[in-house]
Amino acid sequence: MALSDEIQDAITRHQVYLLRYSAGREKEAARYIDAITQRITDELLSDELTEMDIQRLNRFMDEIVEFQQDLMGQLEEKILDDVDDLANQETDWASGMFSNFLGELDTPSRISTQLAVFAGILPVAGLTIRSLVSRFRQKKIAQTVQSIRDGITLRENNQQIIGRMQTINPLHKKQAGVLIKTITNYTSVQARDVAMRLNPEFFDGYEWVSVLDSRTSLICASRDGTVYPFTDDPALSPKPPAHFSCRSTITPKLKPQFEARSTKQPRRTAQGSKGSAKVNAKTTYESWLTRQPAQFQDDVLGKTRGALFRRGKLPISKFVDESGETLTLNELRKVEPEVFNRVKL
């Protein structure tokens, strides 16, 4: 077994740690959002809004904005501090893991990793981490304020507005969780990329690795197993996250002279129609999906795409455009009319 497969196996195991780490940060974020909901509820239980004049209503809304700014500002600061810590941890882990397999490698400075993480643009958002977290804070505050204003405009009583807050609460917690998952994955990938690029004598590029299950997006499925060069061009060298809550990662492509044989046989975990199983580390998403039953393929791709995949032999990469956007069926028909005709769709 090639040494790069052993490294991929180590990285896959490490992803479990990152999922647990992310889950912990999500719970912490949820506590801030719960505190905001509780504070608004307490305020609404003390004074009936329908009995307030315009001046008192304005003061009430100003207070709502003020304490939200405070708590959401604390959450924003905590997320950024956590990213800073995680970037350092992931740099140390990646460098140590590579050294275990390849011998002593150069370790990136913390400044170089922080620059890559904080100055880089998340492909899924087109923003830096700081800008993305700031936008999240501003949007959640604005949505909460607007919901209260809507209730006031509709002459709802305080209990009805409290009901609005209870509806918004789980949505905001879910969105905070998505944000944190995405940033965690991005930080880990960036730290690993920096560690590899600092040691070009060992690495020829990196391989995109997606999760083998029915939840994987088409863009991630199409990129699984693809080797990309080290460049700063996101079109030539795309890296996860490809979308919010993306679970894909990257592993190194070693130079041929380091691909020593090993007695170990690294495997990938796959969640197919028959449940969880271990498959060969060289298995790509497309080759794995080919071996799944038609119903499972249809669940993943949709009925029409499933038929094109099976009977038309159309690879998953054809279901997305160059930017990674999923093509609609009409767009796909224009691009691949012969396949549609052959499959009689």
Coordinates of C-alpha atoms in Angstrom, one line a residue:
M1 CA 0.0 0.0 0.0
A2 CA 1.3 3.4 -0.9
L3 CA 2.5 5.7 1.9
S4 CA 0.1 8.4 0.8
D5 CA -2.8 6.1 1.6
E6 CA -1.5 5.7 5.1
I7 CA -1.4 9.4 5.5
Q8 CA -4.9 9.7 4.1
D9 CA -6.0 7.1 6.7
A10 CA -4.5 9.3 9.5
I11 CA -6.2 12.4 8.2
T12 CA -9.6 10.6 7.9
R13 CA -9.3 9.5 11.5
H14 CA -8.4 13.1 12.5
Q15 CA -11.6 14.4 10.8
V16 CA -13.5 12.6 13.6
Y17 CA -11.7 14.8 16.1
L18 CA -12.6 17.9 14.1
L19 CA -16.3 17.0 14.1
R20 CA -16.2 16.6 17.9
Y21 CA -14.4 19.9 18.2
S22 CA -16.9 21.6 16.0
A23 CA -19.8 20.2 18.0
G24 CA -18.4 21.6 21.2
R25 CA -18.1 25.1 19.7
E26 CA -21.6 24.8 18.3
K27 CA -23.0 24.2 21.8
E28 CA -21.1 27.2 23.1
A29 CA -22.5 29.4 20.4
A30 CA -26.0 28.1 21.2
R31 CA -25.7 29.4 24.8
Y32 CA -25.1 32.9 23.6
I33 CA -28.2 32.7 21.4
D34 CA -30.2 31.3 24.2
A35 CA -29.1 34.1 26.4
I36 CA -30.3 36.7 23.9
T37 CA -33.7 34.9 23.6
Q38 CA -34.0 34.8 27.4
R39 CA -33.1 38.4 27.8
I40 CA -35.7 39.5 25.2
T41 CA -38.3 37.3 26.8
D42 CA -37.6 38.8 30.3
E43 CA -38.0 42.3 28.8
L44 CA -41.2 41.4 27.1
L45 CA -42.6 39.9 30.4
S46 CA -42.0 43.2 32.2
D47 CA -43.8 45.7 30.0
E48 CA -46.6 45.3 27.5
L49 CA -45.5 46.8 24.2
T50 CA -49.0 47.7 23.1
E51 CA -49.3 50.1 26.0
M52 CA -46.1 52.0 25.1
D53 CA -46.0 55.3 23.3
I54 CA -43.6 55.8 20.4
Q55 CA -40.7 57.2 22.6
R56 CA -40.9 54.2 25.0
L57 CA -41.0 51.8 22.1
N58 CA -37.9 53.4 20.5
R59 CA -36.0 53.2 23.8
F60 CA -37.1 49.5 24.1
M61 CA -35.8 48.7 20.6
D62 CA -32.6 50.6 21.3
E63 CA -32.0 48.4 24.4
I64 CA -32.8 45.3 22.4
V65 CA -30.1 46.2 19.8
E66 CA -27.6 47.2 22.5
F67 CA -27.5 44.0 24.5
Q68 CA -27.7 41.9 21.3
Q69 CA -24.6 43.9 20.0
D70 CA -22.9 43.0 23.3
L71 CA -23.7 39.3 23.4
M72 CA -23.3 38.7 19.6
G73 CA -20.1 40.7 19.8
Q74 CA -18.8 38.4 22.5
L75 CA -19.8 35.4 20.3
E76 CA -18.0 36.9 17.3
E77 CA -14.8 37.4 19.4
K78 CA -15.0 33.9 20.8
I79 CA -15.4 32.3 17.3
L80 CA -12.3 34.2 16.0
D81 CA -10.3 33.3 19.1
D82 CA -11.2 29.7 18.6
V83 CA -10.1 29.8 15.0
D84 CA -6.8 31.3 16.0
D85 CA -6.3 28.5 18.5
L86 CA -7.4 25.8 16.0
A87 CA -5.1 27.1 13.3
N88 CA -2.1 26.7 15.6
Q89 CA -3.3 23.2 16.7
E90 CA -3.9 22.1 13.2
T91 CA -0.5 23.4 12.0
D92 CA 1.3 21.4 14.8
W93 CA -0.8 18.3 14.1
A94 CA -0.2 18.3 10.3
S95 CA 3.5 19.0 10.7
G96 CA 3.9 16.3 13.3
M97 CA 1.8 13.8 11.4
F98 CA 3.8 14.4 8.2
S99 CA 7.1 14.1 10.1
N100 CA 6.0 10.7 11.6
F101 CA 5.7 9.3 8.1
L102 CA 8.4 11.2 6.2
G103 CA 11.0 12.2 8.7
E104 CA 11.7 15.8 9.9
L105 CA 9.9 18.4 7.9
D106 CA 9.9 22.2 8.1
T107 CA 7.1 23.5 10.4
P108 CA 5.2 26.6 9.3
S109 CA 5.4 29.6 11.5
R110 CA 2.2 30.5 13.3
I111 CA 2.1 33.8 11.5
S112 CA 2.2 32.1 8.1
T113 CA -0.7 29.9 9.1
Q114 CA -2.7 32.7 10.6
L115 CA -2.2 34.7 7.4
A116 CA -3.5 31.8 5.3
V117 CA -6.5 31.3 7.5
F118 CA -7.5 34.9 8.3
A119 CA -6.4 36.7 5.0
G120 CA -7.7 33.9 2.8
I121 CA -11.1 34.0 1.1
L122 CA -13.6 31.2 1.9
P123 CA -14.6 29.9 -1.5
V124 CA -18.2 29.3 -0.3
A125 CA -18.8 32.9 0.8
G126 CA -16.3 35.0 -1.1
L127 CA -15.3 36.6 2.2
T128 CA -12.6 36.3 4.9
I129 CA -13.4 34.6 8.1
R130 CA -13.6 37.9 9.9
S131 CA -16.0 39.4 7.4
L132 CA -18.1 36.3 7.3
V133 CA -18.5 36.2 11.1
S134 CA -19.2 39.9 11.2
R135 CA -21.9 39.5 8.6
F136 CA -23.5 36.7 10.5
R137 CA -23.6 38.9 13.7
Q138 CA -25.2 41.8 11.9
K139 CA -27.7 39.7 10.1
K140 CA -28.9 37.8 13.2
I141 CA -29.3 41.1 15.1
A142 CA -31.2 42.6 12.2
Q143 CA -33.5 39.6 11.8
T144 CA -34.4 39.6 15.5
V145 CA -35.1 43.3 15.6
Q146 CA -37.2 43.0 12.4
S147 CA -39.2 40.1 13.8
I148 CA -40.1 42.2 16.9
R149 CA -41.0 45.2 14.7
D150 CA -43.2 43.0 12.6
G151 CA -45.0 41.9 15.7
I152 CA -45.5 45.5 16.9
T153 CA -46.8 46.5 13.4
L154 CA -49.3 43.7 13.5
R155 CA -50.4 44.7 17.0
E156 CA -49.4 41.4 18.5
N157 CA -49.3 41.1 22.3
N158 CA -46.0 40.3 24.1
Q159 CA -46.8 36.6 24.3
Q160 CA -47.1 36.4 20.6
I161 CA -43.8 38.2 20.1
I162 CA -42.2 35.9 22.6
G163 CA -43.5 33.1 20.3
R164 CA -41.7 34.7 17.4
M165 CA -38.4 34.7 19.4
Q166 CA -38.9 31.0 20.2
T167 CA -39.3 30.3 16.5
I168 CA -36.1 32.3 15.6
N169 CA -34.0 30.8 18.3
P170 CA -33.5 27.3 16.8
L171 CA -33.0 28.7 13.4
H172 CA -30.2 31.0 14.6
K173 CA -28.6 28.2 16.5
K174 CA -28.7 26.0 13.4
Q175 CA -27.1 28.7 11.3
A176 CA -24.4 29.4 13.9
G177 CA -23.6 25.6 13.8
V178 CA -23.4 25.7 10.0
L179 CA -21.1 28.7 10.2
I180 CA -18.8 27.0 12.8
K181 CA -18.6 23.7 10.9
T182 CA -17.7 25.5 7.7
I183 CA -15.0 27.7 9.4
T184 CA -13.6 24.7 11.3
N185 CA -13.1 22.7 8.1
Y186 CA -11.7 25.7 6.2
T187 CA -9.1 26.3 9.0
S188 CA -8.0 22.7 9.1
V189 CA -7.6 22.6 5.3
Q190 CA -5.7 25.9 5.2
A191 CA -3.3 24.8 7.9
R192 CA -2.6 21.5 6.1
D193 CA -2.1 23.3 2.8
V194 CA 0.5 25.6 4.4
A195 CA 2.4 22.7 5.9
M196 CA 2.5 20.9 2.6
R197 CA 3.5 23.9 0.5
L198 CA 6.4 24.7 2.9
N199 CA 7.9 21.3 2.0
P200 CA 7.7 21.0 -1.8
E201 CA 10.4 18.4 -2.0
F202 CA 7.9 15.9 -0.6
F203 CA 4.6 16.8 -2.2
D204 CA 3.4 17.0 -5.8
G205 CA 0.0 18.5 -4.9
Y206 CA -3.0 17.5 -2.8
E207 CA -6.0 15.2 -3.3
W208 CA -9.6 16.1 -2.7
V209 CA -11.3 13.6 -0.4
S210 CA -15.0 13.5 0.1
V211 CA -17.2 11.5 2.5
L212 CA -18.7 8.3 0.9
D213 CA -22.3 8.6 1.8
S214 CA -25.7 9.8 0.5
R215 CA -25.3 13.3 2.0
T216 CA -22.3 14.3 -0.1
S217 CA -23.0 17.1 -2.6
L218 CA -22.5 16.7 -6.3
I219 CA -19.6 19.1 -6.4
C220 CA -17.8 17.2 -3.7
A221 CA -18.6 13.9 -5.3
S222 CA -17.3 15.1 -8.6
R223 CA -14.0 16.3 -7.1
D224 CA -13.3 13.2 -4.9
G225 CA -10.0 11.6 -5.8
T226 CA -8.9 14.5 -8.0
V227 CA -5.3 15.7 -7.5
Y228 CA -4.7 19.5 -7.7
P229 CA -1.5 21.5 -7.9
F230 CA -0.3 24.0 -5.3
T231 CA -1.4 27.3 -6.6
D232 CA -3.2 30.4 -5.4
D233 CA -5.8 30.2 -8.2
P234 CA -9.1 28.8 -6.7
A235 CA -10.2 27.7 -10.2
L236 CA -7.1 25.7 -10.8
S237 CA -6.6 24.5 -7.2
P238 CA -10.0 24.4 -5.4
K239 CA -10.1 23.5 -1.8
P240 CA -12.8 22.7 0.7
P241 CA -15.2 23.9 1.8
A242 CA -17.1 23.8 -1.4
H243 CA -20.3 24.8 0.3
F244 CA -21.6 25.5 3.8
S245 CA -21.2 22.4 6.1
C246 CA -18.8 20.9 3.6
R247 CA -17.2 17.7 5.1
S248 CA -14.6 17.2 2.3
T249 CA -10.9 17.6 3.1
I250 CA -7.5 17.3 1.4
T251 CA -4.6 14.8 1.7
P252 CA -1.1 15.1 0.2
K253 CA 0.0 13.6 -3.1
L254 CA 3.5 12.4 -2.4
K255 CA 6.4 12.6 -4.9
P256 CA 6.9 9.1 -6.4
Q257 CA 10.2 8.4 -4.5
F258 CA 8.4 8.6 -1.2
E259 CA 5.6 6.2 -2.1
A260 CA 7.1 3.3 -0.2
R261 CA 5.2 0.1 0.2
S262 CA 3.7 -0.5 3.6
T263 CA 2.4 -3.6 5.4
K264 CA -0.7 -1.6 6.4
Q265 CA -3.9 -1.5 4.3
P266 CA -5.6 1.8 4.9
R267 CA -9.3 1.8 4.2
R268 CA -12.0 4.5 3.8
T269 CA -15.3 4.4 5.6
A270 CA -18.4 4.3 3.4
Q271 CA -22.1 4.6 4.3
G272 CA -23.9 2.8 1.5
S273 CA -27.2 1.0 1.0
K274 CA -26.1 -1.8 3.3
G275 CA -24.8 0.4 6.1
S276 CA -21.3 1.3 7.2
A277 CA -18.4 -0.5 5.5
K278 CA -14.7 -0.2 4.9
V279 CA -13.5 0.1 1.3
N280 CA -10.1 0.4 -0.3
A281 CA -8.5 3.8 0.2
K282 CA -8.2 4.2 -3.5
T283 CA -12.0 4.1 -3.9
T284 CA -13.4 7.3 -5.3
Y285 CA -16.9 8.6 -4.7
E286 CA -17.9 7.8 -8.3
S287 CA -16.5 4.2 -8.3
W288 CA -18.2 3.6 -5.0
L289 CA -21.6 5.0 -6.1
T290 CA -21.4 2.8 -9.3
R291 CA -21.5 -0.3 -7.0
Q292 CA -24.6 0.9 -5.1
P293 CA -28.1 -0.2 -6.0
A294 CA -30.1 1.9 -8.5
Q295 CA -32.5 3.2 -5.7
F296 CA -29.5 4.4 -3.7
Q297 CA -28.1 6.1 -6.7
D298 CA -31.4 7.8 -7.4
D299 CA -31.6 9.0 -3.8
V300 CA -28.2 10.6 -4.1
L301 CA -28.5 12.0 -7.7
G302 CA -32.2 12.2 -8.4
K303 CA -34.1 9.9 -10.7
T304 CA -33.1 11.5 -14.0
R305 CA -29.5 12.0 -13.1
G306 CA -29.4 8.5 -11.7
A307 CA -30.5 7.1 -15.1
L308 CA -28.0 9.3 -16.9
F309 CA -25.3 8.0 -14.5
R310 CA -26.2 4.3 -14.9
R311 CA -27.5 3.9 -18.4
G312 CA -25.9 6.9 -20.0
K313 CA -22.5 6.3 -18.3
L314 CA -22.4 10.0 -17.6
P315 CA -19.8 10.8 -14.9
I316 CA -20.7 12.9 -11.9
S317 CA -18.3 15.6 -13.0
K318 CA -20.7 16.4 -15.9
F319 CA -23.5 17.3 -13.4
V320 CA -21.7 20.5 -12.3
D321 CA -20.2 23.4 -14.3
E322 CA -16.7 24.7 -14.0
S323 CA -17.4 26.8 -11.0
G324 CA -18.9 23.8 -9.1
E325 CA -22.6 24.8 -9.5
T326 CA -25.0 22.0 -10.1
L327 CA -26.5 22.1 -13.6
T328 CA -30.2 22.1 -13.9
L329 CA -31.7 19.3 -15.9
N330 CA -32.5 21.7 -18.7
E331 CA -28.9 23.0 -18.7
L332 CA -27.6 19.4 -18.6
R333 CA -29.8 18.5 -21.6
K334 CA -28.3 21.3 -23.6
V335 CA -24.8 20.2 -22.7
E336 CA -25.3 16.4 -23.2
P337 CA -28.2 16.0 -25.7
E338 CA -26.8 12.8 -27.1
V339 CA -26.8 11.1 -23.7
F340 CA -30.4 12.2 -23.0
N341 CA -31.4 10.8 -26.4
R342 CA -29.6 7.5 -25.8
V343 CA -31.2 7.0 -22.4
K344 CA -34.6 8.2 -23.9
L345 CA -35.2 11.0 -21.4

